[in-house]
CSV table of C-alpha atoms in Angstrom, one decimal:
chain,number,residue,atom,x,y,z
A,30,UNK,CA,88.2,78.3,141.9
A,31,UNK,CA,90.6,80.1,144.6
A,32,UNK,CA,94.0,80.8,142.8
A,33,UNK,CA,96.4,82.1,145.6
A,34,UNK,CA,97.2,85.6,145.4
A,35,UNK,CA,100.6,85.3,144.7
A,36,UNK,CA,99.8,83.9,141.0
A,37,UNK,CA,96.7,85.7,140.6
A,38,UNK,CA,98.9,87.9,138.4
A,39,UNK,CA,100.4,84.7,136.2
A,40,UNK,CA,96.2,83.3,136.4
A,41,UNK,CA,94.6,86.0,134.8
A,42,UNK,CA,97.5,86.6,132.0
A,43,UNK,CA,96.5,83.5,131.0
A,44,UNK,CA,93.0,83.2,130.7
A,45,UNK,CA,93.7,86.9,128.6
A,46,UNK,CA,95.8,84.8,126.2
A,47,UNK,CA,93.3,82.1,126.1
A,48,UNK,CA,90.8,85.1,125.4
A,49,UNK,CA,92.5,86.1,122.1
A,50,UNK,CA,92.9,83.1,121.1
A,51,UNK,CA,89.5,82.1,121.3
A,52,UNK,CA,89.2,85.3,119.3
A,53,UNK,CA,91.7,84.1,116.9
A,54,UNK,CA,89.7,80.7,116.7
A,55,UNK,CA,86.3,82.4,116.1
A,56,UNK,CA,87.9,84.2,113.5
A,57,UNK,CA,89.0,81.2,111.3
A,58,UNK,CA,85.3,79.9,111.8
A,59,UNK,CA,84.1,82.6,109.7
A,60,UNK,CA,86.5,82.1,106.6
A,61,UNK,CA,84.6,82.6,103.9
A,62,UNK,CA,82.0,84.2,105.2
A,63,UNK,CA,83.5,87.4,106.0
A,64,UNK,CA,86.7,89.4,105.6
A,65,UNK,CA,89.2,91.0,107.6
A,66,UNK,CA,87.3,94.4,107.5
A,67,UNK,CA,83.7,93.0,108.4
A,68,UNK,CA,85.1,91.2,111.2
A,69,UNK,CA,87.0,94.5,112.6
A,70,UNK,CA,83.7,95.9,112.2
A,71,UNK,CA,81.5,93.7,114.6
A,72,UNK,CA,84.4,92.7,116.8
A,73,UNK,CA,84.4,95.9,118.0
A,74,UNK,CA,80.2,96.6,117.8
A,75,UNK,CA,80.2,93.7,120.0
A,76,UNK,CA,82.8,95.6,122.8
A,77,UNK,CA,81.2,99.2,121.6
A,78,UNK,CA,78.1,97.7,123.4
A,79,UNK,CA,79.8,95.6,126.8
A,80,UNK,CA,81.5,99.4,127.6
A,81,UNK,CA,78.8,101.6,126.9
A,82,UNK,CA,76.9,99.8,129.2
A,83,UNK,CA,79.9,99.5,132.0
A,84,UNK,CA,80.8,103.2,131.3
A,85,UNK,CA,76.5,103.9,132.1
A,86,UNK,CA,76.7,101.8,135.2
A,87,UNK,CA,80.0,103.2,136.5
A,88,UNK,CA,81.5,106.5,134.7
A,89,UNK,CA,85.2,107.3,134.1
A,90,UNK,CA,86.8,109.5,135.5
A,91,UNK,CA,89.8,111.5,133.6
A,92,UNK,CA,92.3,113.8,134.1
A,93,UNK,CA,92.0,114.0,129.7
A,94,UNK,CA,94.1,116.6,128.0
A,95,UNK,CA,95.8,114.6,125.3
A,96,UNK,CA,92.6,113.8,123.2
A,97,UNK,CA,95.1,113.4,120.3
A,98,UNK,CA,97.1,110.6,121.4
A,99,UNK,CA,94.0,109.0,122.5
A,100,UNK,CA,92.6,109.3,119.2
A,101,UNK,CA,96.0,108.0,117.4
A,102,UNK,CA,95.9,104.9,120.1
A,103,UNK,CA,92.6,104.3,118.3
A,104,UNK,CA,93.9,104.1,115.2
A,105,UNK,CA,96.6,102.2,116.0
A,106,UNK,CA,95.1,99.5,117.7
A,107,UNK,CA,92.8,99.6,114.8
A,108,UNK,CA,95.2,98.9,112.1
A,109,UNK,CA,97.2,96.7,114.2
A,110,UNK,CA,93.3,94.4,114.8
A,111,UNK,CA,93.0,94.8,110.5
A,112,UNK,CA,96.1,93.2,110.3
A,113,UNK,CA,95.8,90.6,112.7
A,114,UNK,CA,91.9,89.5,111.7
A,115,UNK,CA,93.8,89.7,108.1
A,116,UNK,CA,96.6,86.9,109.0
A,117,UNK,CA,94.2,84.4,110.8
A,118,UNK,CA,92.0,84.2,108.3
A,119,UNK,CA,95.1,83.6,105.6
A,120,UNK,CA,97.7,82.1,107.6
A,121,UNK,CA,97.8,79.3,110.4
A,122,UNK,CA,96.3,80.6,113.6
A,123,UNK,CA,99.9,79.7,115.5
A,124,UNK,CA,101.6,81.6,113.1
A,125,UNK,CA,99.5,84.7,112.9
A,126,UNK,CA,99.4,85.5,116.7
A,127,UNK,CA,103.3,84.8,116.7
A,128,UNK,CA,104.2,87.4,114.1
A,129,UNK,CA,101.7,89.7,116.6
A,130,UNK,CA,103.3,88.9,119.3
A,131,UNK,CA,106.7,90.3,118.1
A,132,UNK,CA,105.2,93.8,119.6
A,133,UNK,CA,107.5,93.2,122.0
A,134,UNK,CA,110.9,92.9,119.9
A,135,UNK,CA,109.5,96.3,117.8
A,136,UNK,CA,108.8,98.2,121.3
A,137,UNK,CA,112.9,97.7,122.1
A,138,UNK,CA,113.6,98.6,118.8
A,139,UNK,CA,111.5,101.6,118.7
A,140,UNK,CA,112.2,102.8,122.1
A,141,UNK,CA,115.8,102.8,121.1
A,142,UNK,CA,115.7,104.3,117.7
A,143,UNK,CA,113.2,106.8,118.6
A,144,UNK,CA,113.6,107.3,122.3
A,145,UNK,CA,117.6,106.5,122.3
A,146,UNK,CA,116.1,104.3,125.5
A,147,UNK,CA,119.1,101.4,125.4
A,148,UNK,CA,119.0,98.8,127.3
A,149,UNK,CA,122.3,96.6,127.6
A,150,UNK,CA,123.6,94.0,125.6
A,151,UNK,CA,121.0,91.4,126.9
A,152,UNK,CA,118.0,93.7,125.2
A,153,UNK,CA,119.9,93.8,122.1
A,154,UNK,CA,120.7,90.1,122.0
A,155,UNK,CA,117.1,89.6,122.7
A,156,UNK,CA,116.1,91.9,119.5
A,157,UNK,CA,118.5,89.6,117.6
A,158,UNK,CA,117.6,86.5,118.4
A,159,UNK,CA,113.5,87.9,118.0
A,160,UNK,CA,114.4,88.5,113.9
A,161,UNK,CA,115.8,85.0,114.2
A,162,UNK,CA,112.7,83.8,115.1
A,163,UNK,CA,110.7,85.5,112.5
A,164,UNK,CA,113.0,84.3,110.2
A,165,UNK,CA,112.3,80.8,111.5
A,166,UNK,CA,108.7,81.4,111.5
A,167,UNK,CA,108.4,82.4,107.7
A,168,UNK,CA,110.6,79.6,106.1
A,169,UNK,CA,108.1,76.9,106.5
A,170,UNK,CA,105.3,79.2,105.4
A,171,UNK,CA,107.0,80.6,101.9
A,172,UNK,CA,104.7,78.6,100.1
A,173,UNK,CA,101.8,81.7,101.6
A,174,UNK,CA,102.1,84.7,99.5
A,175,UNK,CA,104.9,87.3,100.4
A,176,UNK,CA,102.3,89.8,101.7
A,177,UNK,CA,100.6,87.5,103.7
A,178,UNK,CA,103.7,87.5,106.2
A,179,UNK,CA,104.6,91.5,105.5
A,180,UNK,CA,101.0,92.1,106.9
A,181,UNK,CA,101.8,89.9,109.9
A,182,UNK,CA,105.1,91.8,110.8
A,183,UNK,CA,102.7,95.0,109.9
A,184,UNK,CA,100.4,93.6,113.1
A,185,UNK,CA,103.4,93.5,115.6
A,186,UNK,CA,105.1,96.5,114.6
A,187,UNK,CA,101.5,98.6,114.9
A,188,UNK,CA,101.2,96.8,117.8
A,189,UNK,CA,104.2,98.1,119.6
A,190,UNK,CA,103.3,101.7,118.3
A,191,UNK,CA,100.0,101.2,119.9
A,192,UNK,CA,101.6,100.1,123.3
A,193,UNK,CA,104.2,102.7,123.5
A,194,UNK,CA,101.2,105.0,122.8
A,195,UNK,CA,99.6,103.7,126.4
A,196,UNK,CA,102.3,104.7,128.2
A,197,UNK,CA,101.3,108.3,127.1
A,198,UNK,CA,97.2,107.9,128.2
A,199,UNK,CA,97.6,105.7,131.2
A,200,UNK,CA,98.3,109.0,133.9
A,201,UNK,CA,95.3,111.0,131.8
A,202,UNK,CA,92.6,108.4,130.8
A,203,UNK,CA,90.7,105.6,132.6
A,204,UNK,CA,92.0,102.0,131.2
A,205,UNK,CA,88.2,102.2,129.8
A,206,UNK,CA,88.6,105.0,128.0
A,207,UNK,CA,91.8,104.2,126.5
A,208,UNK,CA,90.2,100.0,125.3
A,209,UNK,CA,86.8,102.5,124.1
A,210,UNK,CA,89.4,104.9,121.9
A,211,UNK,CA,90.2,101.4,119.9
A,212,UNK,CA,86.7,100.0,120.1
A,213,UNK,CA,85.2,103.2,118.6
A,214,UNK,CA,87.6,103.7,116.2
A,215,UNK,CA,87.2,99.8,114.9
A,216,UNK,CA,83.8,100.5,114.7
A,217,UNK,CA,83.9,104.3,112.9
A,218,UNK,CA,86.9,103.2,110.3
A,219,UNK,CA,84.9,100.3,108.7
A,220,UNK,CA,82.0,102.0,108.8
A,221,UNK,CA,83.5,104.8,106.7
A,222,UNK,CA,85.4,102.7,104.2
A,223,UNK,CA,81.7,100.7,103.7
A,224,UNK,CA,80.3,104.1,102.7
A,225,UNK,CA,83.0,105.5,100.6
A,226,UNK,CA,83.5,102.0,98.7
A,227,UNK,CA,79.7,101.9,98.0
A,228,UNK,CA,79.1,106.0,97.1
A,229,UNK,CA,82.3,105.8,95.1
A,230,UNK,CA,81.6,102.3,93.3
A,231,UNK,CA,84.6,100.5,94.7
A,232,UNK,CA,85.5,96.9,94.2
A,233,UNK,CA,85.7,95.3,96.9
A,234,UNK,CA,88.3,93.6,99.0
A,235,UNK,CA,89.4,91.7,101.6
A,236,UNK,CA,90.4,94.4,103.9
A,237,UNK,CA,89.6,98.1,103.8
A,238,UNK,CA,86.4,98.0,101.0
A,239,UNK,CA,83.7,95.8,102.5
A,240,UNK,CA,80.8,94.5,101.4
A,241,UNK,CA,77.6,94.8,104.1
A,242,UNK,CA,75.8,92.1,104.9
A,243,UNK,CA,74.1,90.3,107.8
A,244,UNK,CA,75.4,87.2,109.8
A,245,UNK,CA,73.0,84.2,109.4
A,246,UNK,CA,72.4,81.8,111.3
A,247,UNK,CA,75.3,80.1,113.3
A,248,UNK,CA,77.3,82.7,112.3
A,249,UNK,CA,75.6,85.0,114.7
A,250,UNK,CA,77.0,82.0,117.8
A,251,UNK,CA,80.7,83.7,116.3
A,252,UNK,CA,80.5,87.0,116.0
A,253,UNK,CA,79.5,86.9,119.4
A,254,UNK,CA,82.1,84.7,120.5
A,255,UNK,CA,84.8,86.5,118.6
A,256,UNK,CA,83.3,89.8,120.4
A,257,UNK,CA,83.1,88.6,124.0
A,258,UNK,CA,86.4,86.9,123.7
A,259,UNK,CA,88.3,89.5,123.2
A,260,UNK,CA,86.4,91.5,126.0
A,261,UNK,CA,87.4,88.8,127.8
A,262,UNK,CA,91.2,88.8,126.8
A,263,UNK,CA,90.9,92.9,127.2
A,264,UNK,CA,89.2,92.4,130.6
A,265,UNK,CA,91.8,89.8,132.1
A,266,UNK,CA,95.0,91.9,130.7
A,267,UNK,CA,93.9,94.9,132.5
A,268,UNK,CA,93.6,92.6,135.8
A,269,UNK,CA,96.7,91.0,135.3
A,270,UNK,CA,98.6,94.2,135.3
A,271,UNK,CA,97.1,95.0,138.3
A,272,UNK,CA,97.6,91.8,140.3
A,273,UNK,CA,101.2,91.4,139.5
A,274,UNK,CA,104.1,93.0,138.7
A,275,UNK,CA,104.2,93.5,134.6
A,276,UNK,CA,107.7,92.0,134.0
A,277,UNK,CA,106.3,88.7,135.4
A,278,UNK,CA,102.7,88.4,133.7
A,279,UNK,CA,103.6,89.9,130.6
A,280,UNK,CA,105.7,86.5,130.0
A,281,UNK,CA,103.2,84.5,130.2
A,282,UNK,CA,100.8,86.6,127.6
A,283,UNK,CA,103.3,84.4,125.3
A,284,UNK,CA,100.9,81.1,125.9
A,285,UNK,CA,98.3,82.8,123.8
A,286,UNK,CA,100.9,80.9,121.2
A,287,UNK,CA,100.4,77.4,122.6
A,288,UNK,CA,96.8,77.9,123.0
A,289,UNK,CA,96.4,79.1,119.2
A,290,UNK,CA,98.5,75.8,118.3
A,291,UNK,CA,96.0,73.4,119.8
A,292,UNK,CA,92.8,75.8,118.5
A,293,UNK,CA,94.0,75.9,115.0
A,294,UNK,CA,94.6,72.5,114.8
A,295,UNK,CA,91.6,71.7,116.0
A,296,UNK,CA,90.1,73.8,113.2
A,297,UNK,CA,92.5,72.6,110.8
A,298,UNK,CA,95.6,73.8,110.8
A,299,UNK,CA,98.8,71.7,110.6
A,300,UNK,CA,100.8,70.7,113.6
A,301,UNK,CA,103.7,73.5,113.2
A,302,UNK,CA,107.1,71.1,111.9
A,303,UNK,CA,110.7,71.9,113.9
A,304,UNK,CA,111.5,74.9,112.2
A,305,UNK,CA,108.5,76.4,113.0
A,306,UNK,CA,108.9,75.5,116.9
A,307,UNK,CA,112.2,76.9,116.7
A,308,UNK,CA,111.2,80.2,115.4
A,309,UNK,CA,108.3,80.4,118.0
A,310,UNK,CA,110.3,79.7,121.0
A,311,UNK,CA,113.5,82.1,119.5
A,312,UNK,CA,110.3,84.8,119.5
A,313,UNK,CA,109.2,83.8,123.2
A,314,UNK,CA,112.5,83.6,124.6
A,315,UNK,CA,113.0,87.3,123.2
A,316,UNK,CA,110.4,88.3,124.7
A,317,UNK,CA,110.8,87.0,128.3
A,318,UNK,CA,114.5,88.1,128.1
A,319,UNK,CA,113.1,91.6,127.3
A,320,UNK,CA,110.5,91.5,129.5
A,321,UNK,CA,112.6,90.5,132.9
A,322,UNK,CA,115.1,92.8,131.9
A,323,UNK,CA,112.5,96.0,132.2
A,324,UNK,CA,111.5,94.7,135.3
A,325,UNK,CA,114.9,94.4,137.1
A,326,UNK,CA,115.6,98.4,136.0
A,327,UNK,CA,111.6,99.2,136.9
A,328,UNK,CA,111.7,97.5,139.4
A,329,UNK,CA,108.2,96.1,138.2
């Protein structure tokens, strides 16, 4: 397929947002079989494997001296993959990677708050109308648990941490090494709860305290689907930035919504009702207006 080059950029954002999705959608297959914390676990064994082997075939190269942001990126992106593996199992998939997707109303917040970075009265109308929208979002889902919907504003606001964070590593670190800090990490963290819950005699949960055990069966078909998609989503990001200026493809990362509507239906899920709509496309429209904004003062 030959995409002209002038939307290679929009093409590729895309086919990253049907990635995680897909992710998303391999995730709410194994409901029931396996909790947030296992699925952090061989998500990332899965993309621990796909970079050693690129990292063998081509090695970075890094400038490196700011090990311990790369290592707080890790963790970050770790807790923010906990709590988004946490809200598709437990939520509708649509609603999930919409309270995700709010990274970008907490990176406008934060960067003002902590950075005193302001930008206009659009930015700040956009913030607005983005809590709107989460607002929206929740009402037709009170009937879920209370924490159920913290956790998902837990995933967006890690998120944005974990973004701001890139800003930091991109001059020092191979994109590679930056994806590998958050793979490693998702691999490592489980790994040591596992051992602590089972030395220490832990109960176990849902999230951090996990249980071991072996996929059978089919459920070997999605843990490798829910691994390669998001290699896939990961992959296609990193050539969308580089295709295309990032105030226009970062826009259209917002279709991983629409795609997540029409998978979790498909595996379930109920059609979202008018209030839900409203609250997605008050979170979209926040985004875009945030989005073109930093590209007209970037001048990306």
């Amino acid at each position: 397929m030959i995409v002209h080059y002038r939307y290679k950029g929009i093409f590729y954002m895309l086919l990253a947002a049907l990635g995680f999705s897909l992710m998303g959608g391999s995730a709410k297959l194994l409901k029931g079989s396996f909790n947030a914390g296992q699925l952090v676990f061989f998500r990332n064994l899965v993309g621990a494997v796909g970079l050693t082997a690129a990292f063998i075939i081509n090695p970075p190269v890094n400038r490196g001296g700011k090990f311990h942001w790369l290592i707080f990126r890790g963790f970050m992106g770790t807790v923010a993959l906990y709590t988004l593996l946490y809200c598709v199992l437990h939520l509708p998939l649509s609603t999930a990677m919409t309270y995700n997707l709010t990274s970008a109303i907490f990176i406008a917040l934060f960067s003002f708050l902590l950075f005193k970075e302001y930008h206009g009265p659009a930015v700040l109308f956009a913030v607005i109308i983005g809590f709107a929208g989460m607002l929206l979002v929740y009402k037709p889902n009170m009937h879920y648990p209370w924490y159920y919907h913290a956790i998902g504003l837990l995933s967006g606001i890690v998120s944005a941490i974990a973004y701001i964070t890139l800003g930091k590593l991109a001059p020092y670190y191979d994109a590679r090494v930056i994806v590998s800090s958050f793979i490693f990490c998702g691999v490592l963290i489980p790994s040591l709860f596992m051992i602590i819950g089972q030395v220490a005699h832990l109960p176990y949960n849902d999230f951090f305290f996990i249980q071991w055990r072996w996929p059978a069966g089919v459920e070997w078909i999605y843990i490798l689907w829910l691994g390669l998609a998001a290699l896939f989503g990961q992959y296609f990001v990193t050539k969308a930035y580089g295709a295309d200026k990032a105030g226009i493809v970062s826009v259209f990362g917002y279709s991983n919504i629409i795609f997540s509507v029409f998978i979790g239906m498909a595996l379930g899920d109920a059609f979202p009702g008018f209030v839900s709509w409203a609250g997605i496309c008050c979170i979209i429209l926040s985004g875009v207006i945030i989005s073109l904004v930093k590209r007209k003062r970037s001048g990306t």
